[in-house]
């Protein structure tokens, strides 16, 4: 069994200019995902897929191999799945291999989180695993036909905190999947799905400058000196 890591990172980004290589606590943002993957005891290769040569060159400096992504799968409406499929085909990744897909905009993880997700896939004989954070007292509403409606609980029958079923949220940080199953459905979450838990404060990812400030604070406070 071979485990490889793929980190998609488009050059154009909404909200923050050049988000994937913006300075984050002294280094380009994407370097954190590369360095975390490099410390994994399972990952043998690290690839960065991008339409931007600048991102690819910076990624190479931190030890990742380059995959130049075609423009037709690099636009605002291109899915991560198209980038993953292209990377698998471009590098001829074997169908018996396992892929670890890391989001470059989720720096609040460490190599232990990555290894935990890989081990969950193996120990549960699953086809795919996503990272998740446990949540409590998290009540979701939606507005439908100008009316508010509670989604994950009955507001007319509010339960005590200790009686609320345990819930968790997909945090978008780590995905692990078997290549063979992914190729069948072209979806990162495929076949038998499991989740791997991360600390609740690792739920944050970077989509705005406010996110950047918060994640940088949490990184410096909780991860930097590990």
Tab-separated table of C-alpha atoms in Angstrom:
chain	number	residue	atom	x	y	z
A	1	UNK	CA	0.000	0.000	0.000
A	2	UNK	CA	1.315	3.413	-1.027
A	3	UNK	CA	0.015	6.706	0.380
A	4	UNK	CA	0.404	9.964	-1.551
A	5	UNK	CA	-0.690	13.488	-0.740
A	6	UNK	CA	-2.335	15.897	-3.186
A	7	UNK	CA	-2.750	19.590	-2.326
A	8	UNK	CA	-4.815	21.548	-4.875
A	9	UNK	CA	-4.018	25.278	-4.933
A	10	UNK	CA	-5.431	27.559	-7.608
A	11	UNK	CA	-3.667	30.788	-8.481
A	12	UNK	CA	-6.802	32.901	-8.604
A	13	UNK	CA	-8.627	33.138	-5.301
A	14	UNK	CA	-11.640	35.064	-4.125
A	15	UNK	CA	-11.562	37.180	-0.974
A	16	UNK	CA	-7.783	37.215	-0.492
A	17	UNK	CA	-5.342	37.908	-3.333
A	18	UNK	CA	-2.910	34.995	-3.821
A	19	UNK	CA	-4.444	33.359	-0.750
A	20	UNK	CA	-2.598	30.044	-1.046
A	21	UNK	CA	0.811	31.708	-0.758
A	22	UNK	CA	-0.055	34.642	1.503
A	23	UNK	CA	2.262	35.159	4.469
A	24	UNK	CA	1.039	33.117	7.416
A	25	UNK	CA	3.142	33.403	10.549
A	26	UNK	CA	6.291	33.977	8.510
A	27	UNK	CA	5.868	31.444	5.677
A	28	UNK	CA	3.651	30.982	2.604
A	29	UNK	CA	0.324	29.459	3.633
A	30	UNK	CA	0.699	26.395	1.424
A	31	UNK	CA	4.026	25.493	3.040
A	32	UNK	CA	2.240	24.420	6.230
A	33	UNK	CA	0.270	21.680	4.496
A	34	UNK	CA	3.411	20.477	2.720
A	35	UNK	CA	5.456	20.380	5.928
A	36	UNK	CA	2.661	18.613	7.827
A	37	UNK	CA	2.379	15.953	5.111
A	38	UNK	CA	6.158	15.516	5.102
A	39	UNK	CA	6.078	14.575	8.800
A	40	UNK	CA	3.468	11.855	8.265
A	41	UNK	CA	4.810	8.338	8.786
A	42	UNK	CA	2.689	7.069	5.901
A	43	UNK	CA	2.931	9.600	3.056
A	44	UNK	CA	5.603	8.819	0.475
A	45	UNK	CA	4.953	11.571	-2.111
A	46	UNK	CA	3.560	15.100	-1.895
A	47	UNK	CA	2.085	16.777	-4.972
A	48	UNK	CA	0.800	20.317	-5.376
A	49	UNK	CA	-1.623	20.881	-8.239
A	50	UNK	CA	-1.894	24.449	-9.489
A	51	UNK	CA	-2.395	26.581	-12.572
A	52	UNK	CA	0.062	29.083	-11.068
A	53	UNK	CA	3.763	28.555	-11.696
A	54	UNK	CA	4.533	30.868	-8.778
A	55	UNK	CA	2.641	28.582	-6.391
A	56	UNK	CA	4.321	25.516	-7.896
A	57	UNK	CA	7.810	27.017	-7.545
A	58	UNK	CA	7.200	27.950	-3.898
A	59	UNK	CA	5.792	24.479	-3.238
A	60	UNK	CA	8.916	22.880	-4.707
A	61	UNK	CA	11.061	24.873	-2.281
A	62	UNK	CA	9.254	23.117	0.564
A	63	UNK	CA	9.581	19.640	-0.927
A	64	UNK	CA	6.450	19.089	-3.014
A	65	UNK	CA	6.405	17.827	-6.595
A	66	UNK	CA	4.686	19.992	-9.179
A	67	UNK	CA	1.542	19.220	-11.161
A	68	UNK	CA	0.652	21.959	-13.647
A	69	UNK	CA	-3.123	22.091	-13.797
A	70	UNK	CA	-4.767	22.975	-17.133
A	71	UNK	CA	-6.705	26.235	-17.286
A	72	UNK	CA	-9.965	24.484	-18.175
A	73	UNK	CA	-10.094	22.889	-14.688
A	74	UNK	CA	-8.738	25.895	-12.798
A	75	UNK	CA	-11.593	28.387	-12.946
A	76	UNK	CA	-13.996	29.523	-10.244
A	77	UNK	CA	-16.426	26.733	-11.053
A	78	UNK	CA	-13.895	23.904	-11.255
A	79	UNK	CA	-14.280	21.357	-8.474
A	80	UNK	CA	-11.500	19.914	-6.354
A	81	UNK	CA	-12.498	16.515	-7.759
A	82	UNK	CA	-11.403	17.553	-11.243
A	83	UNK	CA	-8.005	18.575	-9.871
A	84	UNK	CA	-7.688	15.298	-7.956
A	85	UNK	CA	-8.607	13.227	-11.015
A	86	UNK	CA	-6.123	15.135	-13.173
A	87	UNK	CA	-3.359	14.653	-10.581
A	88	UNK	CA	-4.040	10.918	-10.310
A	89	UNK	CA	-3.914	10.539	-14.083
A	90	UNK	CA	-0.960	12.903	-14.581
A	91	UNK	CA	1.247	11.102	-12.039
A	92	UNK	CA	-0.163	7.669	-12.911
A	93	UNK	CA	-1.043	7.032	-9.284
A	94	UNK	CA	-1.903	3.362	-8.880
A	95	UNK	CA	-5.529	2.413	-8.295
A	96	UNK	CA	-4.442	0.432	-5.224
A	97	UNK	CA	-2.920	3.514	-3.604
A	98	UNK	CA	-4.423	5.828	-0.988
A	99	UNK	CA	-4.668	9.590	-1.515
A	100	UNK	CA	-4.551	12.171	1.263
A	101	UNK	CA	-6.190	15.367	0.019
A	102	UNK	CA	-5.231	18.428	2.093
A	103	UNK	CA	-6.814	21.856	1.777
A	104	UNK	CA	-4.092	24.504	1.629
A	105	UNK	CA	-6.383	26.947	3.423
A	106	UNK	CA	-6.644	24.770	6.549
A	107	UNK	CA	-3.364	25.291	8.432
A	108	UNK	CA	-4.797	24.344	11.846
A	109	UNK	CA	-3.712	20.716	11.758
A	110	UNK	CA	-0.566	18.733	12.462
A	111	UNK	CA	0.888	15.516	11.129
A	112	UNK	CA	-0.818	13.532	13.890
A	113	UNK	CA	-4.213	14.616	12.543
A	114	UNK	CA	-3.181	13.369	9.103
A	115	UNK	CA	-1.922	10.027	10.402
A	116	UNK	CA	-5.072	9.581	12.489
A	117	UNK	CA	-7.208	9.974	9.360
A	118	UNK	CA	-5.096	7.458	7.425
A	119	UNK	CA	-5.243	4.983	10.296
A	120	UNK	CA	-9.028	5.407	10.544
A	121	UNK	CA	-9.363	4.471	6.866
A	122	UNK	CA	-7.237	1.372	7.361
A	123	UNK	CA	-8.606	0.209	10.721
A	124	UNK	CA	-12.263	0.571	9.705
A	125	UNK	CA	-11.673	-0.834	6.198
A	126	UNK	CA	-13.367	2.250	4.793
A	127	UNK	CA	-13.091	3.707	1.303
A	128	UNK	CA	-12.946	7.337	2.367
A	129	UNK	CA	-12.503	9.426	5.503
A	130	UNK	CA	-13.096	13.096	6.240
A	131	UNK	CA	-11.832	15.145	9.176
A	132	UNK	CA	-14.466	16.466	11.539
A	133	UNK	CA	-14.900	18.466	14.729
A	134	UNK	CA	-17.427	17.636	17.411
A	135	UNK	CA	-19.975	20.354	18.108
A	136	UNK	CA	-22.401	20.963	20.970
A	137	UNK	CA	-25.316	23.369	21.309
A	138	UNK	CA	-25.064	24.081	17.591
A	139	UNK	CA	-28.572	24.796	16.345
A	140	UNK	CA	-29.058	25.322	12.610
A	141	UNK	CA	-31.888	27.314	11.054
A	142	UNK	CA	-32.855	28.108	7.486
A	143	UNK	CA	-35.176	30.685	5.963
A	144	UNK	CA	-37.724	29.096	3.658
A	145	UNK	CA	-40.626	30.971	2.042
A	146	UNK	CA	-39.871	33.964	4.285
A	147	UNK	CA	-40.196	31.817	7.387
A	148	UNK	CA	-37.510	30.548	9.748
A	149	UNK	CA	-37.317	26.803	10.312
A	150	UNK	CA	-35.082	24.887	12.710
A	151	UNK	CA	-33.121	22.184	10.881
A	152	UNK	CA	-31.208	19.950	13.282
A	153	UNK	CA	-33.574	20.159	16.256
A	154	UNK	CA	-37.187	20.848	17.124
A	155	UNK	CA	-37.397	24.349	18.585
A	156	UNK	CA	-40.808	23.484	20.042
A	157	UNK	CA	-39.220	20.695	22.039
A	158	UNK	CA	-35.790	21.990	23.019
A	159	UNK	CA	-33.808	19.292	24.811
A	160	UNK	CA	-31.377	19.703	27.660
A	161	UNK	CA	-27.757	20.067	26.603
A	162	UNK	CA	-26.838	16.604	27.912
A	163	UNK	CA	-29.732	15.049	25.972
A	164	UNK	CA	-28.737	16.474	22.586
A	165	UNK	CA	-27.379	13.790	20.209
A	166	UNK	CA	-23.663	14.145	19.516
A	167	UNK	CA	-23.049	16.031	16.283
A	168	UNK	CA	-19.964	16.831	14.261
A	169	UNK	CA	-19.106	19.068	11.345
A	170	UNK	CA	-16.916	18.315	8.325
A	171	UNK	CA	-14.098	20.834	8.746
A	172	UNK	CA	-12.638	20.620	5.222
A	173	UNK	CA	-9.083	20.038	6.412
A	174	UNK	CA	-8.284	16.401	5.520
A	175	UNK	CA	-9.778	13.843	3.156
A	176	UNK	CA	-8.397	10.357	2.650
A	177	UNK	CA	-9.660	7.943	0.013
A	178	UNK	CA	-8.831	4.809	-1.895
A	179	UNK	CA	-7.971	5.644	-5.493
A	180	UNK	CA	-9.905	2.669	-6.881
A	181	UNK	CA	-13.178	3.754	-5.246
A	182	UNK	CA	-12.656	7.426	-6.112
A	183	UNK	CA	-12.198	6.574	-9.787
A	184	UNK	CA	-15.568	4.825	-9.817
A	185	UNK	CA	-17.601	7.797	-8.566
A	186	UNK	CA	-15.286	10.825	-8.962
A	187	UNK	CA	-16.061	12.002	-5.429
A	188	UNK	CA	-13.688	12.421	-2.477
A	189	UNK	CA	-16.359	10.884	-0.222
A	190	UNK	CA	-16.952	7.502	-1.752
A	191	UNK	CA	-17.896	3.956	-0.821
A	192	UNK	CA	-17.874	3.302	2.898
A	193	UNK	CA	-17.360	6.681	4.605
A	194	UNK	CA	-15.859	7.320	8.048
A	195	UNK	CA	-14.705	10.427	9.908
A	196	UNK	CA	-11.600	11.241	11.915
A	197	UNK	CA	-11.998	13.699	14.791
A	198	UNK	CA	-9.856	16.781	15.292
A	199	UNK	CA	-9.870	19.313	18.151
A	200	UNK	CA	-12.913	21.580	18.026
A	201	UNK	CA	-10.851	24.735	17.482
A	202	UNK	CA	-9.414	23.246	14.279
A	203	UNK	CA	-12.749	23.829	12.560
A	204	UNK	CA	-11.533	27.151	11.143
A	205	UNK	CA	-10.216	27.639	7.607
A	206	UNK	CA	-9.124	30.720	5.695
A	207	UNK	CA	-11.558	32.414	3.326
A	208	UNK	CA	-11.226	36.047	4.477
A	209	UNK	CA	-8.745	38.353	6.162
A	210	UNK	CA	-10.635	37.899	9.429
A	211	UNK	CA	-10.175	34.121	9.087
A	212	UNK	CA	-6.485	34.675	8.422
A	213	UNK	CA	-6.049	36.685	11.622
A	214	UNK	CA	-7.969	34.163	13.725
A	215	UNK	CA	-6.164	31.110	12.301
A	216	UNK	CA	-2.776	32.794	12.724
A	217	UNK	CA	-3.567	33.528	16.370
A	218	UNK	CA	-4.667	29.931	17.021
A	219	UNK	CA	-1.679	28.512	15.162
A	220	UNK	CA	0.826	30.606	17.116
A	221	UNK	CA	-0.937	29.854	20.409
A	222	UNK	CA	-1.500	26.106	20.031
A	223	UNK	CA	0.588	24.551	17.234
A	224	UNK	CA	3.690	26.585	16.362
A	225	UNK	CA	5.962	25.160	19.042
A	226	UNK	CA	4.837	21.510	18.786
